[in-house]
PDB file of C-alpha atoms and ligand atoms in Angstrom:
ATOM      1  CA  MET A   1      70.787  89.652  85.847  1.00  0.00           C
ATOM      2  CA  GLN A   2      71.919  89.909  82.258  1.00  0.00           C
ATOM      3  CA  ILE A   3      74.419  92.027  80.556  1.00  0.00           C
ATOM      4  CA  THR A   4      72.395  92.063  77.468  1.00  0.00           C
ATOM      5  CA  ASN A   5      75.915  94.533  75.170  1.00  0.00           C
ATOM      6  CA  MET A   6      78.296  92.656  76.225  1.00  0.00           C
ATOM      7  CA  PRO A   7      77.183  88.694  76.232  1.00  0.00           C
ATOM      8  CA  GLU A   8      81.010  87.798  76.238  1.00  0.00           C
ATOM      9  CA  PHE A   9      82.350  89.252  79.510  1.00  0.00           C
ATOM     10  CA  HIS A  10      80.315  86.779  81.351  1.00  0.00           C
ATOM     11  CA  LYS A  11      82.864  85.074  82.294  1.00  0.00           C
ATOM     12  CA  HIS A  12      84.526  87.209  83.910  1.00  0.00           C
ATOM     13  CA  ILE A  13      81.858  88.736  85.942  1.00  0.00           C
ATOM     14  CA  LYS A  14      81.159  86.754  88.790  1.00  0.00           C
ATOM     15  CA  ARG A  15      78.479  88.942  90.163  1.00  0.00           C
ATOM     16  CA  VAL A  16      76.479  91.807  89.408  1.00  0.00           C
ATOM     17  CA  ILE A  17      77.201  94.158  93.162  1.00  0.00           C
ATOM     18  CA  ILE A  18      75.034  97.466  91.740  1.00  0.00           C
ATOM     19  CA  SER A  19      73.163  97.397  89.314  1.00  0.00           C
ATOM     20  CA  GLU A  20      72.557  99.606  86.087  1.00  0.00           C
ATOM     21  CA  GLU A  21      69.059 101.239  87.882  1.00  0.00           C
ATOM     22  CA  GLU A  22      71.009 101.340  91.428  1.00  0.00           C
ATOM     23  CA  LEU A  23      73.677 103.589  90.465  1.00  0.00           C
ATOM     24  CA  ARG A  24      70.917 105.301  87.915  1.00  0.00           C
ATOM     25  CA  ASP A  25      69.300 107.089  91.251  1.00  0.00           C
ATOM     26  CA  ALA A  26      72.552 107.302  93.519  1.00  0.00           C
ATOM     27  CA  VAL A  27      73.317 109.959  91.275  1.00  0.00           C
ATOM     28  CA  GLN A  28      70.381 111.251  90.551  1.00  0.00           C
ATOM     29  CA  LYS A  29      70.272 111.680  93.810  1.00  0.00           C
ATOM     30  CA  THR A  30      74.135 112.369  94.539  1.00  0.00           C
ATOM     31  CA  GLY A  31      73.202 115.793  91.893  1.00  0.00           C
ATOM     32  CA  GLU A  32      70.063 117.269  93.269  1.00  0.00           C
ATOM     33  CA  ILE A  33      72.632 117.140  96.652  1.00  0.00           C
ATOM     34  CA  ILE A  34      75.162 118.765  94.677  1.00  0.00           C
ATOM     35  CA  SER A  35      73.111 121.073  93.023  1.00  0.00           C
ATOM     36  CA  MET A  36      71.617 122.669  96.154  1.00  0.00           C
ATOM     37  CA  GLU A  37      74.593 122.437  98.649  1.00  0.00           C
ATOM     38  CA  TYR A  38      76.581 124.822  95.805  1.00  0.00           C
ATOM     39  CA  LYS A  39      73.628 127.122  94.907  1.00  0.00           C
ATOM     40  CA  ASP A  40      75.313 130.046  93.290  1.00  0.00           C
ATOM     41  CA  LYS A  41      78.894 129.142  94.078  1.00  0.00           C
ATOM     42  CA  PRO A  42      81.434 128.230  91.604  1.00  0.00           C
ATOM     43  CA  LEU A  43      81.279 124.891  91.362  1.00  0.00           C
ATOM     44  CA  LEU A  44      84.526 122.798  89.802  1.00  0.00           C
ATOM     45  CA  LEU A  45      83.841 118.794  89.284  1.00  0.00           C
ATOM     46  CA  VAL A  46      87.605 117.539  89.401  1.00  0.00           C
ATOM     47  CA  SER A  47      87.872 114.350  88.672  1.00  0.00           C
ATOM     48  CA  ILE A  48      90.433 111.524  88.686  1.00  0.00           C
ATOM     49  CA  LEU A  49      91.209 110.153  84.928  1.00  0.00           C
ATOM     50  CA  LYS A  50      90.164 107.117  83.606  1.00  0.00           C
ATOM     51  CA  GLY A  51      88.559 104.947  86.381  1.00  0.00           C
ATOM     52  CA  ALA A  52      85.225 107.982  87.415  1.00  0.00           C
ATOM     53  CA  TYR A  53      84.989 108.926  83.263  1.00  0.00           C
ATOM     54  CA  VAL A  54      81.658 107.369  83.536  1.00  0.00           C
ATOM     55  CA  PHE A  55      80.534 108.593  86.642  1.00  0.00           C
ATOM     56  CA  LEU A  56      81.815 112.470  85.865  1.00  0.00           C
ATOM     57  CA  ALA A  57      79.438 112.277  82.542  1.00  0.00           C
ATOM     58  CA  ASP A  58      76.857 110.866  84.597  1.00  0.00           C
ATOM     59  CA  LEU A  59      76.750 112.773  87.744  1.00  0.00           C
ATOM     60  CA  SER A  60      77.662 115.371  85.493  1.00  0.00           C
ATOM     61  CA  ARG A  61      73.881 115.558  83.486  1.00  0.00           C
ATOM     62  CA  ALA A  62      71.983 115.118  87.356  1.00  0.00           C
ATOM     63  CA  ILE A  63      73.261 118.303  88.383  1.00  0.00           C
ATOM     64  CA  THR A  64      71.207 121.604  87.690  1.00  0.00           C
ATOM     65  CA  ILE A  65      73.543 124.092  88.306  1.00  0.00           C
ATOM     66  CA  PRO A  66      76.091 126.036  86.514  1.00  0.00           C
ATOM     67  CA  HIS A  67      79.633 123.734  86.867  1.00  0.00           C
ATOM     68  CA  GLU A  68      83.078 123.317  85.024  1.00  0.00           C
ATOM     69  CA  ILE A  69      84.447 120.364  85.555  1.00  0.00           C
ATOM     70  CA  GLY A  70      88.735 118.735  85.461  1.00  0.00           C
ATOM     71  CA  PHE A  71      91.028 115.928  85.106  1.00  0.00           C
ATOM     72  CA  MET A  72      93.926 115.034  86.106  1.00  0.00           C
ATOM     73  CA  ALA A  73      95.428 111.692  86.613  1.00  0.00           C
ATOM     74  CA  ALA A  74      97.472 109.927  88.862  1.00  0.00           C
ATOM     75  CA  LYS A  75      99.427 106.374  88.407  1.00  0.00           C
ATOM     76  CA  SER A  76      99.264 103.571  90.628  1.00  0.00           C
ATOM     77  CA  TYR A  77      97.477 100.904  89.380  1.00  0.00           C
ATOM     78  CA  PHE A  78      99.268  98.971  86.440  1.00  0.00           C
ATOM     79  CA  GLU A  79      97.857  95.621  85.115  1.00  0.00           C
ATOM     80  CA  SER A  80      97.419  93.662  88.917  1.00  0.00           C
ATOM     81  CA  THR A  81      94.283  94.359  91.750  1.00  0.00           C
ATOM     82  CA  GLU A  82      97.160  94.943  93.760  1.00  0.00           C
ATOM     83  CA  SER A  83      98.330  98.443  94.356  1.00  0.00           C
ATOM     84  CA  SER A  84     102.018  99.565  93.383  1.00  0.00           C
ATOM     85  CA  GLY A  85     102.096 102.151  96.582  1.00  0.00           C
ATOM     86  CA  THR A  86     103.016 105.445  93.985  1.00  0.00           C
ATOM     87  CA  VAL A  87     101.463 107.930  93.275  1.00  0.00           C
ATOM     88  CA  ASP A  88     102.576 110.446  90.470  1.00  0.00           C
ATOM     89  CA  ILE A  89     100.464 113.161  88.645  1.00  0.00           C
ATOM     90  CA  THR A  90     100.808 112.771  85.282  1.00  0.00           C
ATOM     91  CA  LEU A  91      97.704 115.599  83.860  1.00  0.00           C
ATOM     92  CA  ASP A  92      96.970 117.931  85.849  1.00  0.00           C
ATOM     93  CA  LEU A  93      94.228 121.041  86.066  1.00  0.00           C
ATOM     94  CA  LYS A  94      94.081 124.034  83.528  1.00  0.00           C
ATOM     95  CA  GLN A  95      91.844 126.539  86.334  1.00  0.00           C
ATOM     96  CA  ASP A  96      93.064 128.218  88.390  1.00  0.00           C
ATOM     97  CA  ILE A  97      91.497 126.281  91.444  1.00  0.00           C
ATOM     98  CA  SER A  98      91.357 129.364  93.727  1.00  0.00           C
ATOM     99  CA  LYS A  99      88.391 130.757  92.185  1.00  0.00           C
ATOM    100  CA  TYR A 100      86.925 127.551  92.299  1.00  0.00           C
ATOM    101  CA  HIS A 101      85.083 125.784  94.955  1.00  0.00           C
ATOM    102  CA  VAL A 102      86.396 122.362  94.415  1.00  0.00           C
ATOM    103  CA  VAL A 103      85.016 118.186  94.205  1.00  0.00           C
ATOM    104  CA  ILE A 104      87.221 116.233  94.038  1.00  0.00           C
ATOM    105  CA  VAL A 105      84.659 113.286  92.046  1.00  0.00           C
ATOM    106  CA  GLU A 106      86.345 110.258  91.823  1.00  0.00           C
ATOM    107  CA  ASP A 107      85.780 107.013  91.337  1.00  0.00           C
ATOM    108  CA  ILE A 108      86.639 104.654  94.433  1.00  0.00           C
ATOM    109  CA  ILE A 109      88.801 105.218  97.302  1.00  0.00           C
ATOM    110  CA  ASP A 110      90.633 101.633  98.343  1.00  0.00           C
ATOM    111  CA  THR A 111      93.503 102.420  99.508  1.00  0.00           C
ATOM    112  CA  GLY A 112      93.191 105.748  99.833  1.00  0.00           C
ATOM    113  CA  ARG A 113      96.859 106.416  98.230  1.00  0.00           C
ATOM    114  CA  THR A 114      96.272 107.776  94.575  1.00  0.00           C
ATOM    115  CA  LEU A 115      93.320 110.197  96.575  1.00  0.00           C
ATOM    116  CA  SER A 116      95.386 110.931  99.719  1.00  0.00           C
ATOM    117  CA  LYS A 117      97.942 113.049  97.632  1.00  0.00           C
ATOM    118  CA  VAL A 118      95.723 114.277  95.378  1.00  0.00           C
ATOM    119  CA  LYS A 119      93.906 115.879  97.868  1.00  0.00           C
ATOM    120  CA  GLU A 120      97.294 117.420  99.014  1.00  0.00           C
ATOM    121  CA  TYR A 121      98.232 118.816  96.029  1.00  0.00           C
ATOM    122  CA  LEU A 122      95.239 120.090  95.825  1.00  0.00           C
ATOM    123  CA  GLU A 123      94.623 121.485  99.056  1.00  0.00           C
ATOM    124  CA  SER A 124      98.081 123.446  98.267  1.00  0.00           C
ATOM    125  CA  LYS A 125      96.986 125.889  95.722  1.00  0.00           C
ATOM    126  CA  GLY A 126      94.319 127.509  98.503  1.00  0.00           C
ATOM    127  CA  PRO A 127      90.637 126.288  96.933  1.00  0.00           C
ATOM    128  CA  LEU A 128      87.241 128.073  98.207  1.00  0.00           C
ATOM    129  CA  SER A 129      86.439 124.886 100.030  1.00  0.00           C
ATOM    130  CA  LEU A 130      87.921 121.547  98.832  1.00  0.00           C
ATOM    131  CA  LYS A 131      84.679 118.247  99.172  1.00  0.00           C
ATOM    132  CA  ILE A 132      85.836 114.354  97.964  1.00  0.00           C
ATOM    133  CA  ILE A 133      82.471 113.096  96.429  1.00  0.00           C
ATOM    134  CA  THR A 134      83.087 108.399  95.382  1.00  0.00           C
ATOM    135  CA  MET A 135      80.873 106.621  93.761  1.00  0.00           C
ATOM    136  CA  LEU A 136      83.000 103.761  95.923  1.00  0.00           C
ATOM    137  CA  ASP A 137      84.443 103.073  98.823  1.00  0.00           C
ATOM    138  CA  LYS A 138      86.143 100.173 100.143  1.00  0.00           C
ATOM    139  CA  PRO A 139      86.790 100.809 103.682  1.00  0.00           C
ATOM    140  CA  GLU A 140      88.412  97.277 105.074  1.00  0.00           C
ATOM    141  CA  ARG A 141      91.338  98.090 102.479  1.00  0.00           C
ATOM    142  CA  ARG A 142      92.400 101.922 103.704  1.00  0.00           C
ATOM    143  CA  LEU A 143      96.233 102.408 103.378  1.00  0.00           C
ATOM    144  CA  VAL A 144      95.766 106.185 105.116  1.00  0.00           C
ATOM    145  CA  LYS A 145      93.577 108.580 106.401  1.00  0.00           C
ATOM    146  CA  LEU A 146      90.637 109.305 104.523  1.00  0.00           C
ATOM    147  CA  GLN A 147      87.807 109.638 104.507  1.00  0.00           C
ATOM    148  CA  SER A 148      85.063 111.234 101.819  1.00  0.00           C
ATOM    149  CA  ASP A 149      82.370 113.716 102.349  1.00  0.00           C
ATOM    150  CA  TYR A 150      79.736 112.146 100.145  1.00  0.00           C
ATOM    151  CA  SER A 151      80.356 108.239  98.807  1.00  0.00           C
ATOM    152  CA  LEU A 152      77.262 105.927  97.164  1.00  0.00           C
ATOM    153  CA  PHE A 153      78.381 103.001  98.035  1.00  0.00           C
ATOM    154  CA  THR A 154      79.892 100.764 101.208  1.00  0.00           C
ATOM    155  CA  ILE A 155      81.752  97.050  99.326  1.00  0.00           C
ATOM    156  CA  PRO A 156      83.292  94.666 100.992  1.00  0.00           C
ATOM    157  CA  ASP A 157      87.063  93.891 100.161  1.00  0.00           C
ATOM    158  CA  TYR A 158      85.429  93.003  96.592  1.00  0.00           C
ATOM    159  CA  PHE A 159      88.010  93.402  93.241  1.00  0.00           C
ATOM    160  CA  VAL A 160      85.126  95.229  91.272  1.00  0.00           C
ATOM    161  CA  ILE A 161      84.940  96.172  87.179  1.00  0.00           C
ATOM    162  CA  GLY A 162      82.401  97.986  85.838  1.00  0.00           C
ATOM    163  CA  TYR A 163      80.926 101.582  84.641  1.00  0.00           C
ATOM    164  CA  GLY A 164      84.251 102.672  84.245  1.00  0.00           C
ATOM    165  CA  LEU A 165      85.824 100.478  86.223  1.00  0.00           C
ATOM    166  CA  ASP A 166      89.051  98.305  84.439  1.00  0.00           C
ATOM    167  CA  TYR A 167      90.685  95.359  84.682  1.00  0.00           C
ATOM    168  CA  GLY A 168      93.984  95.677  82.946  1.00  0.00           C
ATOM    169  CA  GLU A 169      92.247  97.940  81.115  1.00  0.00           C
ATOM    170  CA  TYR A 170      88.556  95.968  79.660  1.00  0.00           C
ATOM    171  CA  TYR A 171      85.709  95.817  80.795  1.00  0.00           C
ATOM    172  CA  ARG A 172      85.075 100.385  82.164  1.00  0.00           C
ATOM    173  CA  ASN A 173      81.159  99.681  78.951  1.00  0.00           C
ATOM    174  CA  LEU A 174      79.454  97.157  81.772  1.00  0.00           C
ATOM    175  CA  PRO A 175      76.403  99.557  83.245  1.00  0.00           C
ATOM    176  CA  CYS A 176      76.642  98.156  86.496  1.00  0.00           C
ATOM    177  CA  ILE A 177      79.334  97.102  88.929  1.00  0.00           C
ATOM    178  CA  ALA A 178      80.092  93.241  89.211  1.00  0.00           C
ATOM    179  CA  GLU A 179      82.774  91.327  90.751  1.00  0.00           C
ATOM    180  CA  PHE A 180      85.399  90.256  88.542  1.00  0.00           C
ATOM    181  CA  GLU A 181      86.358  86.891  88.089  1.00  0.00           C
ATOM    182  CA  GLU A 182      90.087  86.018  88.422  1.00  0.00           C
ATOM    183  CA  GLY A 183      91.121  83.547  85.896  1.00  0.00           C
ATOM    184  CA  GLU A 184      91.345  82.973  82.378  1.00  0.00           C
TER     185      GLU A 184
HETATM  186  P1  LIG B 201      93.739 103.421  95.465  1.00  0.00           P
HETATM  187  O1  LIG B 201      95.073 104.736  95.823  1.00  0.00           O
HETATM  188  O2  LIG B 201      94.803 101.850  96.472  1.00  0.00           O
HETATM  189  O3  LIG B 201      92.871 104.026  97.562  1.00  0.00           O
HETATM  190  O4  LIG B 201      92.808 103.457  94.723  1.00  0.00           O
HETATM  191  C1  LIG B 201      93.448 103.590  93.808  1.00  0.00           C
HETATM  192  C2  LIG B 201      92.587 103.447  92.056  1.00  0.00           C
HETATM  193  O5  LIG B 201      92.757 102.535  92.172  1.00  0.00           O
HETATM  194  C3  LIG B 201      91.270 104.024  92.484  1.00  0.00           C
HETATM  195  O6  LIG B 201      91.086 104.833  92.333  1.00  0.00           O
HETATM  196  C4  LIG B 201      90.736 102.950  91.179  1.00  0.00           C
HETATM  197  O7  LIG B 201      91.079 103.553  90.174  1.00  0.00           O
HETATM  198  C5  LIG B 201      91.602 102.153  91.193  1.00  0.00           C
HETATM  199  N1  LIG B 201      90.921 100.498  91.564  1.00  0.00           N
HETATM  200  C6  LIG B 201      91.289 100.354  93.456  1.00  0.00           C
HETATM  201  N2  LIG B 201      90.535  99.222  93.394  1.00  0.00           N
HETATM  202  C7  LIG B 201      89.396  99.300  92.260  1.00  0.00           C
HETATM  203  C8  LIG B 201      88.931  97.547  91.683  1.00  0.00           C
HETATM  204  O8  LIG B 201      88.400  97.191  93.394  1.00  0.00           O
HETATM  205  N3  LIG B 201      88.722  98.056  90.399  1.00  0.00           N
HETATM  206  C9  LIG B 201      89.759  98.499  90.015  1.00  0.00           C
HETATM  207  N4  LIG B 201      89.522  99.239  89.548  1.00  0.00           N
HETATM  208  C10 LIG B 201      90.106  99.891  91.648  1.00  0.00           C
HETATM  209 MG1  LIG B 202      90.808 106.916  90.843  1.00  0.00          MG
END
């Protein structure tokens, strides 16, 4: 597949795992499911920065019912391909979530540490309901017991970039999901 908007990135792309078109179709389908499930309910999509920002933007536009969005940030990854194991909530929601059905919109569940902490924290605030949607799931890497309610794609233990996911803060603007090629 040709990634036309950034030819200089090609050397760090081992191969495309999920194409732009596959992402578009899966996001559209997820939007339709959410629109049916939360019809006439106060819905808040909570995105965990930064990786989920592209997914959230596209998913929000694929949802045809009224909803709000909110952002949280939780830090557990630095400039490496291994989780640090510590999770800090560095940005919190403005909304009182006891008035909302909350859907966490996540980019990827890897070890599951970040999301399990965020989930625990949000549950303690008493939302009307709480579900997790993740774009990607890497079940082989799980270190804590955590399952999403809906995942768009399950992938093997690859470090991936694109569609919001980074390596050292780069490659978030790749339009597809690709396996990262180590090296300079
Ligand atoms: P976890 O706590 O190990 O489940 O993962 C925390 C965060 O690490 C995810 O939300 C991503 O932002 C990041 N992450 C995990 N795997 C990858 C990957 O393959 N590529 C890019 N970021 C990743
Ligand atoms: Mg994330």
